[in-house]
PDB file of C-alpha atoms in Angstrom:
ATOM      1  CA  UNK W 520      65.774 -36.893-225.015  1.00 89.00           C
ATOM      2  CA  UNK W 521      62.693 -36.675-227.196  1.00 97.00           C
ATOM      3  CA  UNK W 522      60.023 -39.376-226.994  1.00 96.00           C
ATOM      4  CA  UNK W 523      56.433 -39.767-228.049  1.00 97.00           C
ATOM      5  CA  UNK W 524      53.840 -39.872-225.274  1.00 98.00           C
ATOM      6  CA  UNK W 525      52.493 -43.402-225.668  1.00 97.00           C
ATOM      7  CA  UNK W 526      54.717 -45.268-223.239  1.00 96.00           C
ATOM      8  CA  UNK W 527      54.810 -42.586-220.548  1.00 98.00           C
ATOM      9  CA  UNK W 528      51.019 -42.149-220.550  1.00 98.00           C
ATOM     10  CA  UNK W 529      50.381 -45.889-220.422  1.00 97.00           C
ATOM     11  CA  UNK W 530      52.741 -46.130-217.451  1.00 98.00           C
ATOM     12  CA  UNK W 531      51.029 -43.183-215.757  1.00 98.00           C
ATOM     13  CA  UNK W 532      47.676 -44.856-216.233  1.00 97.00           C
ATOM     14  CA  UNK W 533      48.985 -48.116-214.794  1.00 97.00           C
ATOM     15  CA  UNK W 534      50.488 -46.461-211.717  1.00 97.00           C
ATOM     16  CA  UNK W 535      47.752 -43.836-211.180  1.00 97.00           C
ATOM     17  CA  UNK W 536      49.652 -40.589-211.585  1.00 99.00           C
ATOM     18  CA  UNK W 537      49.503 -37.885-214.249  1.00 99.00           C
ATOM     19  CA  UNK W 538      52.114 -36.457-216.604  1.00 99.00           C
ATOM     20  CA  UNK W 539      52.188 -32.684-216.962  1.00 99.00           C
ATOM     21  CA  UNK W 540      52.071 -30.874-220.264  1.00 99.00           C
ATOM     22  CA  UNK W 541      53.529 -27.403-219.876  1.00 99.00           C
ATOM     23  CA  UNK W 542      53.100 -24.957-222.726  1.00 98.00           C
ATOM     24  CA  UNK W 543      56.167 -22.875-223.560  1.00 99.00           C
ATOM     25  CA  UNK W 544      56.790 -19.898-225.811  1.00 98.00           C
ATOM     26  CA  UNK W 545      60.512 -19.086-225.614  1.00 98.00           C
ATOM     27  CA  UNK W 546      63.931 -20.278-224.438  1.00 98.00           C
ATOM     28  CA  UNK W 547      63.350 -19.400-220.787  1.00 98.00           C
ATOM     29  CA  UNK W 548      60.058 -21.258-220.442  1.00 99.00           C
ATOM     30  CA  UNK W 549      61.372 -24.329-222.277  1.00 99.00           C
ATOM     31  CA  UNK W 550      64.513 -24.430-220.149  1.00 98.00           C
ATOM     32  CA  UNK W 551      62.541 -23.960-216.924  1.00 99.00           C
ATOM     33  CA  UNK W 552      60.222 -26.875-217.716  1.00 99.00           C
ATOM     34  CA  UNK W 553      63.047 -29.244-218.639  1.00 98.00           C
ATOM     35  CA  UNK W 554      65.122 -28.272-215.587  1.00 98.00           C
ATOM     36  CA  UNK W 555      62.158 -28.866-213.277  1.00 99.00           C
ATOM     37  CA  UNK W 556      61.460 -32.275-214.797  1.00 98.00           C
ATOM     38  CA  UNK W 557      65.124 -33.241-214.651  1.00 98.00           C
ATOM     39  CA  UNK W 558      65.432 -32.163-211.010  1.00 98.00           C
ATOM     40  CA  UNK W 559      62.409 -34.249-209.995  1.00 99.00           C
ATOM     41  CA  UNK W 560      63.156 -37.132-212.384  1.00 98.00           C
ATOM     42  CA  UNK W 561      59.780 -36.779-214.068  1.00 99.00           C
ATOM     43  CA  UNK W 562      58.644 -37.383-217.644  1.00 98.00           C
ATOM     44  CA  UNK W 563      57.343 -34.184-219.175  1.00 99.00           C
ATOM     45  CA  UNK W 564      55.380 -33.004-222.194  1.00 99.00           C
ATOM     46  CA  UNK W 565      56.277 -29.641-223.694  1.00 99.00           C
ATOM     47  CA  UNK W 566      53.329 -28.076-225.453  1.00 99.00           C
ATOM     48  CA  UNK W 567      53.592 -25.608-228.318  1.00 99.00           C
ATOM     49  CA  UNK W 568      50.432 -23.828-229.405  1.00 98.00           C
ATOM     50  CA  UNK W 569      49.633 -22.467-232.868  1.00 98.00           C
ATOM     51  CA  UNK W 570      49.841 -18.941-231.400  1.00 98.00           C
ATOM     52  CA  UNK W 571      53.372 -19.638-230.171  1.00 98.00           C
ATOM     53  CA  UNK W 572      54.334 -20.927-233.620  1.00 99.00           C
ATOM     54  CA  UNK W 573      52.906 -17.737-235.119  1.00 98.00           C
ATOM     55  CA  UNK W 574      54.895 -15.680-232.585  1.00 98.00           C
ATOM     56  CA  UNK W 575      58.234 -17.506-232.535  1.00 98.00           C
ATOM     57  CA  UNK W 576      58.292 -19.437-235.811  1.00 98.00           C
ATOM     58  CA  UNK W 577      57.922 -23.202-236.140  1.00 99.00           C
ATOM     59  CA  UNK W 578      61.560 -24.014-236.867  1.00 98.00           C
ATOM     60  CA  UNK W 579      62.847 -21.577-234.265  1.00 98.00           C
ATOM     61  CA  UNK W 580      60.779 -22.833-231.317  1.00 99.00           C
ATOM     62  CA  UNK W 581      61.346 -26.446-232.391  1.00 99.00           C
ATOM     63  CA  UNK W 582      65.117 -25.924-232.433  1.00 98.00           C
ATOM     64  CA  UNK W 583      65.072 -24.367-228.964  1.00 98.00           C
ATOM     65  CA  UNK W 584      63.151 -27.274-227.457  1.00 99.00           C
ATOM     66  CA  UNK W 585      65.158 -29.944-229.268  1.00 98.00           C
ATOM     67  CA  UNK W 586      68.415 -28.359-228.098  1.00 98.00           C
ATOM     68  CA  UNK W 587      67.269 -28.136-224.476  1.00 98.00           C
ATOM     69  CA  UNK W 588      65.886 -31.696-224.543  1.00 98.00           C
ATOM     70  CA  UNK W 589      69.125 -33.086-225.965  1.00 96.00           C
ATOM     71  CA  UNK W 590      70.883 -32.281-222.701  1.00 93.00           C
ATOM     72  CA  UNK W 591      68.689 -34.472-220.495  1.00 96.00           C
ATOM     73  CA  UNK W 592      68.117 -38.204-220.166  1.00 93.00           C
ATOM     74  CA  UNK W 593      64.565 -37.550-219.015  1.00 94.00           C
ATOM     75  CA  UNK W 594      61.750 -38.382-221.448  1.00 97.00           C
ATOM     76  CA  UNK W 595      60.605 -35.149-223.113  1.00 98.00           C
ATOM     77  CA  UNK W 596      57.649 -35.077-225.501  1.00 99.00           C
ATOM     78  CA  UNK W 597      57.439 -32.263-228.068  1.00 99.00           C
ATOM     79  CA  UNK W 598      53.711 -31.765-228.566  1.00 99.00           C
ATOM     80  CA  UNK W 599      51.661 -29.593-230.921  1.00 99.00           C
ATOM     81  CA  UNK W 600      48.780 -28.340-228.791  1.00 98.00           C
ATOM     82  CA  UNK W 601      45.256 -27.497-229.974  1.00 96.00           C
ATOM     83  CA  UNK W 602      45.754 -27.435-233.717  1.00 98.00           C
ATOM     84  CA  UNK W 603      42.556 -26.869-235.658  1.00 96.00           C
ATOM     85  CA  UNK W 604      44.519 -27.041-238.911  1.00 97.00           C
ATOM     86  CA  UNK W 605      45.640 -30.329-240.468  1.00 98.00           C
ATOM     87  CA  UNK W 606      48.139 -28.380-242.568  1.00 98.00           C
ATOM     88  CA  UNK W 607      49.903 -27.179-239.417  1.00 99.00           C
ATOM     89  CA  UNK W 608      49.939 -30.742-238.094  1.00 99.00           C
ATOM     90  CA  UNK W 609      51.786 -31.860-241.239  1.00 99.00           C
ATOM     91  CA  UNK W 610      54.317 -29.050-240.787  1.00 99.00           C
ATOM     92  CA  UNK W 611      54.870 -29.969-237.126  1.00 99.00           C
ATOM     93  CA  UNK W 612      55.422 -33.608-238.068  1.00 99.00           C
ATOM     94  CA  UNK W 613      58.007 -32.553-240.654  1.00 99.00           C
ATOM     95  CA  UNK W 614      59.706 -30.295-238.092  1.00 98.00           C
ATOM     96  CA  UNK W 615      60.218 -33.193-235.686  1.00 98.00           C
ATOM     97  CA  UNK W 616      57.343 -33.030-233.213  1.00 99.00           C
ATOM     98  CA  UNK W 617      56.830 -36.344-231.418  1.00 99.00           C
ATOM     99  CA  UNK W 618      53.175 -35.771-230.562  1.00 99.00           C
ATOM    100  CA  UNK W 619      50.323 -33.736-232.067  1.00 99.00           C
ATOM    101  CA  UNK W 620      46.769 -32.819-231.202  1.00 98.00           C
ATOM    102  CA  UNK W 621      43.920 -32.227-233.596  1.00 98.00           C
ATOM    103  CA  UNK W 622      41.311 -30.139-231.812  1.00 95.00           C
ATOM    104  CA  UNK W 623      37.956 -30.969-233.360  1.00 92.00           C
ATOM    105  CA  UNK W 624      35.884 -29.039-230.837  1.00 87.00           C
ATOM    106  CA  UNK W 625      34.945 -26.423-233.448  1.00 88.00           C
ATOM    107  CA  UNK W 626      33.608 -28.876-236.023  1.00 92.00           C
ATOM    108  CA  UNK W 627      30.804 -31.419-235.964  1.00 92.00           C
ATOM    109  CA  UNK W 628      31.437 -34.949-234.757  1.00 92.00           C
ATOM    110  CA  UNK W 629      31.669 -36.466-238.234  1.00 95.00           C
ATOM    111  CA  UNK W 630      34.277 -33.922-239.359  1.00 96.00           C
ATOM    112  CA  UNK W 631      36.183 -34.324-236.083  1.00 96.00           C
ATOM    113  CA  UNK W 632      36.257 -38.074-236.621  1.00 97.00           C
ATOM    114  CA  UNK W 633      37.395 -37.711-240.233  1.00 97.00           C
ATOM    115  CA  UNK W 634      40.299 -35.323-239.551  1.00 98.00           C
ATOM    116  CA  UNK W 635      41.405 -37.180-236.417  1.00 98.00           C
ATOM    117  CA  UNK W 636      41.581 -40.419-238.421  1.00 98.00           C
ATOM    118  CA  UNK W 637      43.534 -38.569-241.110  1.00 98.00           C
ATOM    119  CA  UNK W 638      45.948 -37.321-238.434  1.00 99.00           C
ATOM    120  CA  UNK W 639      46.411 -40.828-237.017  1.00 99.00           C
ATOM    121  CA  UNK W 640      47.067 -42.217-240.505  1.00 99.00           C
ATOM    122  CA  UNK W 641      49.764 -39.580-241.009  1.00 99.00           C
ATOM    123  CA  UNK W 642      51.413 -39.997-237.608  1.00 99.00           C
ATOM    124  CA  UNK W 643      51.225 -43.690-236.754  1.00 98.00           C
ATOM    125  CA  UNK W 644      53.791 -44.880-239.355  1.00 98.00           C
ATOM    126  CA  UNK W 645      56.170 -42.224-238.004  1.00 98.00           C
ATOM    127  CA  UNK W 646      55.676 -43.310-234.360  1.00 98.00           C
ATOM    128  CA  UNK W 647      54.160 -39.937-233.458  1.00 99.00           C
ATOM    129  CA  UNK W 648      51.455 -39.810-230.786  1.00 99.00           C
ATOM    130  CA  UNK W 649      48.037 -38.330-231.527  1.00 99.00           C
ATOM    131  CA  UNK W 650      45.761 -36.648-229.015  1.00 98.00           C
ATOM    132  CA  UNK W 651      42.135 -36.109-229.962  1.00 97.00           C
ATOM    133  CA  UNK W 652      39.393 -34.063-228.315  1.00 95.00           C
ATOM    134  CA  UNK W 653      35.700 -34.688-227.911  1.00 91.00           C
ATOM    135  CA  UNK W 654      33.338 -32.285-226.203  1.00 75.00           C
ATOM    136  CA  UNK W 655      34.073 -28.584-225.782  1.00 64.00           C
ATOM    137  CA  UNK W 656      36.294 -27.324-222.947  1.00 56.00           C
ATOM    138  CA  UNK W 657      34.127 -24.892-221.005  1.00 51.00           C
ATOM    139  CA  UNK W 658      31.106 -25.971-223.056  1.00 60.00           C
ATOM    140  CA  UNK W 659      29.485 -29.240-224.124  1.00 80.00           C
ATOM    141  CA  UNK W 660      30.419 -32.069-221.764  1.00 90.00           C
ATOM    142  CA  UNK W 661      31.819 -35.303-223.144  1.00 93.00           C
ATOM    143  CA  UNK W 662      29.370 -38.195-223.423  1.00 94.00           C
ATOM    144  CA  UNK W 663      30.926 -41.533-222.335  1.00 96.00           C
ATOM    145  CA  UNK W 664      29.389 -43.693-225.069  1.00 96.00           C
ATOM    146  CA  UNK W 665      30.227 -41.171-227.777  1.00 95.00           C
ATOM    147  CA  UNK W 666      33.801 -40.891-226.451  1.00 96.00           C
ATOM    148  CA  UNK W 667      34.251 -44.668-226.463  1.00 97.00           C
ATOM    149  CA  UNK W 668      33.087 -44.987-230.074  1.00 97.00           C
ATOM    150  CA  UNK W 669      35.224 -42.013-231.108  1.00 97.00           C
ATOM    151  CA  UNK W 670      38.367 -43.430-229.477  1.00 97.00           C
ATOM    152  CA  UNK W 671      37.777 -46.848-231.016  1.00 97.00           C
ATOM    153  CA  UNK W 672      37.181 -45.496-234.522  1.00 98.00           C
ATOM    154  CA  UNK W 673      40.005 -42.944-234.600  1.00 98.00           C
ATOM    155  CA  UNK W 674      42.624 -45.092-232.811  1.00 98.00           C
ATOM    156  CA  UNK W 675      44.042 -41.927-231.227  1.00 98.00           C
ATOM    157  CA  UNK W 676      46.580 -42.450-228.439  1.00 98.00           C
ATOM    158  CA  UNK W 677      44.896 -40.155-225.910  1.00 98.00           C
ATOM    159  CA  UNK W 678      41.650 -38.234-225.564  1.00 98.00           C
ATOM    160  CA  UNK W 679      41.008 -34.767-224.141  1.00 96.00           C
ATOM    161  CA  UNK W 680      37.623 -34.605-222.484  1.00 95.00           C
ATOM    162  CA  UNK W 681      35.276 -31.939-221.166  1.00 92.00           C
ATOM    163  CA  UNK W 682      34.086 -32.523-217.592  1.00 93.00           C
ATOM    164  CA  UNK W 683      33.582 -28.925-216.441  1.00 86.00           C
ATOM    165  CA  UNK W 684      37.149 -27.710-217.014  1.00 77.00           C
ATOM    166  CA  UNK W 685      37.754 -24.312-218.634  1.00 66.00           C
ATOM    167  CA  UNK W 686      40.645 -22.682-220.510  1.00 53.00           C
ATOM    168  CA  UNK W 687      42.487 -19.465-219.779  1.00 49.00           C
ATOM    169  CA  UNK W 688      42.693 -19.616-215.983  1.00 46.00           C
ATOM    170  CA  UNK W 689      38.974 -18.917-215.603  1.00 48.00           C
ATOM    171  CA  UNK W 690      37.356 -20.592-212.641  1.00 48.00           C
ATOM    172  CA  UNK W 691      34.413 -22.730-213.652  1.00 47.00           C
ATOM    173  CA  UNK W 692      31.084 -22.099-211.956  1.00 44.00           C
ATOM    174  CA  UNK W 693      30.784 -25.828-211.289  1.00 49.00           C
ATOM    175  CA  UNK W 694      33.282 -28.346-209.945  1.00 82.00           C
ATOM    176  CA  UNK W 695      34.687 -31.033-212.184  1.00 91.00           C
ATOM    177  CA  UNK W 696      32.079 -33.688-212.874  1.00 93.00           C
ATOM    178  CA  UNK W 697      34.017 -36.606-211.412  1.00 94.00           C
ATOM    179  CA  UNK W 698      31.131 -39.031-211.798  1.00 95.00           C
ATOM    180  CA  UNK W 699      31.152 -38.281-215.510  1.00 96.00           C
ATOM    181  CA  UNK W 700      34.927 -38.772-215.514  1.00 97.00           C
ATOM    182  CA  UNK W 701      34.525 -42.188-213.889  1.00 97.00           C
ATOM    183  CA  UNK W 702      31.991 -43.211-216.506  1.00 97.00           C
ATOM    184  CA  UNK W 703      34.242 -42.029-219.343  1.00 98.00           C
ATOM    185  CA  UNK W 704      37.265 -43.817-217.837  1.00 97.00           C
ATOM    186  CA  UNK W 705      35.278 -47.056-217.674  1.00 97.00           C
ATOM    187  CA  UNK W 706      34.200 -46.706-221.307  1.00 97.00           C
ATOM    188  CA  UNK W 707      37.353 -45.370-222.979  1.00 97.00           C
ATOM    189  CA  UNK W 708      40.425 -47.585-223.165  1.00 94.00           C
ATOM    190  CA  UNK W 709      43.024 -44.898-223.941  1.00 97.00           C
ATOM    191  CA  UNK W 710      44.618 -42.293-221.612  1.00 98.00           C
ATOM    192  CA  UNK W 711      42.407 -39.328-220.716  1.00 98.00           C
ATOM    193  CA  UNK W 712      43.582 -35.714-220.779  1.00 98.00           C
ATOM    194  CA  UNK W 713      42.484 -32.729-218.681  1.00 96.00           C
ATOM    195  CA  UNK W 714      42.902 -29.318-220.310  1.00 94.00           C
ATOM    196  CA  UNK W 715      42.466 -25.950-218.621  1.00 87.00           C
ATOM    197  CA  UNK W 716      43.925 -27.189-215.342  1.00 90.00           C
ATOM    198  CA  UNK W 717      45.445 -23.850-214.293  1.00 88.00           C
ATOM    199  CA  UNK W 718      42.048 -22.902-212.866  1.00 76.00           C
ATOM    200  CA  UNK W 719      41.394 -26.241-211.173  1.00 88.00           C
ATOM    201  CA  UNK W 720      41.879 -26.456-207.367  1.00 91.00           C
ATOM    202  CA  UNK W 721      44.518 -28.869-206.043  1.00 93.00           C
ATOM    203  CA  UNK W 722      42.031 -31.219-204.405  1.00 93.00           C
ATOM    204  CA  UNK W 723      40.076 -31.478-207.658  1.00 93.00           C
ATOM    205  CA  UNK W 724      43.270 -32.312-209.552  1.00 95.00           C
ATOM    206  CA  UNK W 725      44.087 -35.113-207.120  1.00 96.00           C
ATOM    207  CA  UNK W 726      40.603 -36.566-207.405  1.00 96.00           C
ATOM    208  CA  UNK W 727      40.664 -36.314-211.194  1.00 97.00           C
ATOM    209  CA  UNK W 728      43.902 -38.331-211.259  1.00 98.00           C
ATOM    210  CA  UNK W 729      42.365 -40.881-208.907  1.00 97.00           C
ATOM    211  CA  UNK W 730      39.376 -41.278-211.227  1.00 96.00           C
ATOM    212  CA  UNK W 731      41.295 -41.649-214.488  1.00 96.00           C
ATOM    213  CA  UNK W 732      43.088 -38.525-215.761  1.00 98.00           C
ATOM    214  CA  UNK W 733      46.676 -39.303-216.827  1.00 98.00           C
ATOM    215  CA  UNK W 734      47.756 -36.106-218.634  1.00 99.00           C
ATOM    216  CA  UNK W 735      47.196 -32.580-217.362  1.00 98.00           C
ATOM    217  CA  UNK W 736      47.787 -29.389-219.346  1.00 97.00           C
ATOM    218  CA  UNK W 737      49.180 -26.221-217.768  1.00 97.00           C
ATOM    219  CA  UNK W 738      49.538 -22.981-219.718  1.00 96.00           C
ATOM    220  CA  UNK W 739      48.107 -19.927-217.949  1.00 95.00           C
ATOM    221  CA  UNK W 740      50.015 -20.569-214.712  1.00 96.00           C
ATOM    222  CA  UNK W 741      53.327 -20.394-216.587  1.00 97.00           C
ATOM    223  CA  UNK W 742      52.406 -17.207-218.428  1.00 97.00           C
ATOM    224  CA  UNK W 743      51.305 -15.653-215.139  1.00 97.00           C
ATOM    225  CA  UNK W 744      54.594 -16.623-213.477  1.00 98.00           C
ATOM    226  CA  UNK W 745      56.529 -15.184-216.424  1.00 98.00           C
ATOM    227  CA  UNK W 746      54.684 -11.868-216.302  1.00 98.00           C
ATOM    228  CA  UNK W 747      55.059 -11.541-212.524  1.00 98.00           C
ATOM    229  CA  UNK W 748      58.736 -12.460-212.698  1.00 98.00           C
ATOM    230  CA  UNK W 749      59.501  -9.894-215.384  1.00 98.00           C
ATOM    231  CA  UNK W 750      57.740  -7.131-213.426  1.00 98.00           C
ATOM    232  CA  UNK W 751      59.440  -8.128-210.175  1.00 98.00           C
ATOM    233  CA  UNK W 752      63.000  -8.439-211.452  1.00 98.00           C
ATOM    234  CA  UNK W 753      62.858  -5.551-213.932  1.00 98.00           C
ATOM    235  CA  UNK W 754      62.368  -3.297-210.907  1.00 98.00           C
ATOM    236  CA  UNK W 755      65.517  -4.748-209.305  1.00 97.00           C
ATOM    237  CA  UNK W 756      67.941  -5.397-212.170  1.00 97.00           C
ATOM    238  CA  UNK W 757      69.184  -3.602-215.279  1.00 97.00           C
ATOM    239  CA  UNK W 758      70.681  -6.590-217.091  1.00 98.00           C
ATOM    240  CA  UNK W 759      67.912  -8.281-219.131  1.00 98.00           C
ATOM    241  CA  UNK W 760      69.776 -11.593-218.934  1.00 98.00           C
ATOM    242  CA  UNK W 761      69.539 -11.549-215.147  1.00 98.00           C
ATOM    243  CA  UNK W 762      65.877 -10.534-215.331  1.00 99.00           C
ATOM    244  CA  UNK W 763      65.062 -13.419-217.668  1.00 98.00           C
ATOM    245  CA  UNK W 764      67.158 -15.947-215.747  1.00 98.00           C
ATOM    246  CA  UNK W 765      65.521 -15.050-212.431  1.00 98.00           C
ATOM    247  CA  UNK W 766      62.116 -15.205-214.087  1.00 99.00           C
ATOM    248  CA  UNK W 767      62.933 -18.672-215.426  1.00 98.00           C
ATOM    249  CA  UNK W 768      63.658 -19.792-211.857  1.00 98.00           C
ATOM    250  CA  UNK W 769      60.181 -18.598-210.836  1.00 98.00           C
ATOM    251  CA  UNK W 770      58.632 -20.615-213.668  1.00 99.00           C
ATOM    252  CA  UNK W 771      60.687 -23.663-212.727  1.00 99.00           C
ATOM    253  CA  UNK W 772      59.249 -23.452-209.222  1.00 99.00           C
ATOM    254  CA  UNK W 773      55.703 -23.492-210.591  1.00 98.00           C
ATOM    255  CA  UNK W 774      56.473 -26.517-212.766  1.00 99.00           C
ATOM    256  CA  UNK W 775      58.068 -28.389-209.854  1.00 99.00           C
ATOM    257  CA  UNK W 776      54.987 -27.748-207.730  1.00 98.00           C
ATOM    258  CA  UNK W 777      52.717 -29.126-210.471  1.00 98.00           C
ATOM    259  CA  UNK W 778      54.879 -32.210-211.029  1.00 99.00           C
ATOM    260  CA  UNK W 779      54.658 -33.025-207.319  1.00 99.00           C
ATOM    261  CA  UNK W 780      50.897 -32.446-207.359  1.00 98.00           C
ATOM    262  CA  UNK W 781      50.489 -34.774-210.336  1.00 99.00           C
ATOM    263  CA  UNK W 782      52.629 -37.471-208.676  1.00 99.00           C
ATOM    264  CA  UNK W 783      54.977 -37.932-211.641  1.00 99.00           C
ATOM    265  CA  UNK W 784      58.265 -37.297-209.824  1.00 98.00           C
ATOM    266  CA  UNK W 785      60.711 -40.238-209.867  1.00 98.00           C
ATOM    267  CA  UNK W 786      58.902 -41.818-212.831  1.00 98.00           C
ATOM    268  CA  UNK W 787      61.312 -40.786-215.599  1.00 95.00           C
TER     269      UNK W 787
END
C-alpha cells in the first residue's frame, strides 16, 4: 500500500535504523524491490528519477508501481528522486506520487530555499512528503548551521546532505565525514538522507546510521545487478520472460541484502 515517508522515517530515526530507497525503471525492478521488502517485512521507498520518467513515461511507470504496491500490506513510498524542475514535481503530484524531492544543488542557496518552500506549499496540503537537498553530492559539503536554518525555513520532511558521498557508484577518495554527520544530526531536527550509497562500504553505512542517517538511496547497485543478470541468463535461456524473471530474482537478492544492512527488516 502506498504511504508518504513521514511516519516511517520518524520511526526509523527513533529506533536507529535506516529505510532504503531503491530506484526502479521497469516492471522487473519495481516487482523485485516490493517482493524483497514484503519478504523481510520492511518499509520501502521506491525512487523514480527524471531520466526514468523520460524513458518509461510518467503515467506508465506510476501505474506499474501503484499496481505492484497494491498487492502488499507493507508501506511503500512512491518517490520522485532528484527533480531539478518544479514543473515535473507538479506532474508527479498529479500522477499520485506520495513523496517528492527538489534537488537544489545546482542553484544558489536563496533559489534552493525559494523552490523548496514552493514545493512544500504544494505538497503539504496533499499529505505528500518533501525531501530537500543542501550541499552538493560529491562536491561542497553540507554546513551544519546552514542546514539547520534551511530545514527550519523550508519545513521539508527530510534533508539530503553531502558528507563525502558520491553518485554513480564511484568510490570517494575520502571516507564519509562522520564527525560532520554528527554535527548536522545535532543541529537538524528532521530525518537525514544519504545519497550515492552504492559506493559506500558496509561498515561506513552502519556507522552513518548510528550517527543519524535514516534514509539511504540505492540506484547503481540495482542497475548493475540488472545488467549482469541479463548477460548471464541471456546466455542460458531463449525465452525473454525467463531471462527477465531470473534477473528480477538477482535484483531482489541485492535489495534484501541492503534491507538487512540498513536494519529495517521487521519494521513494516
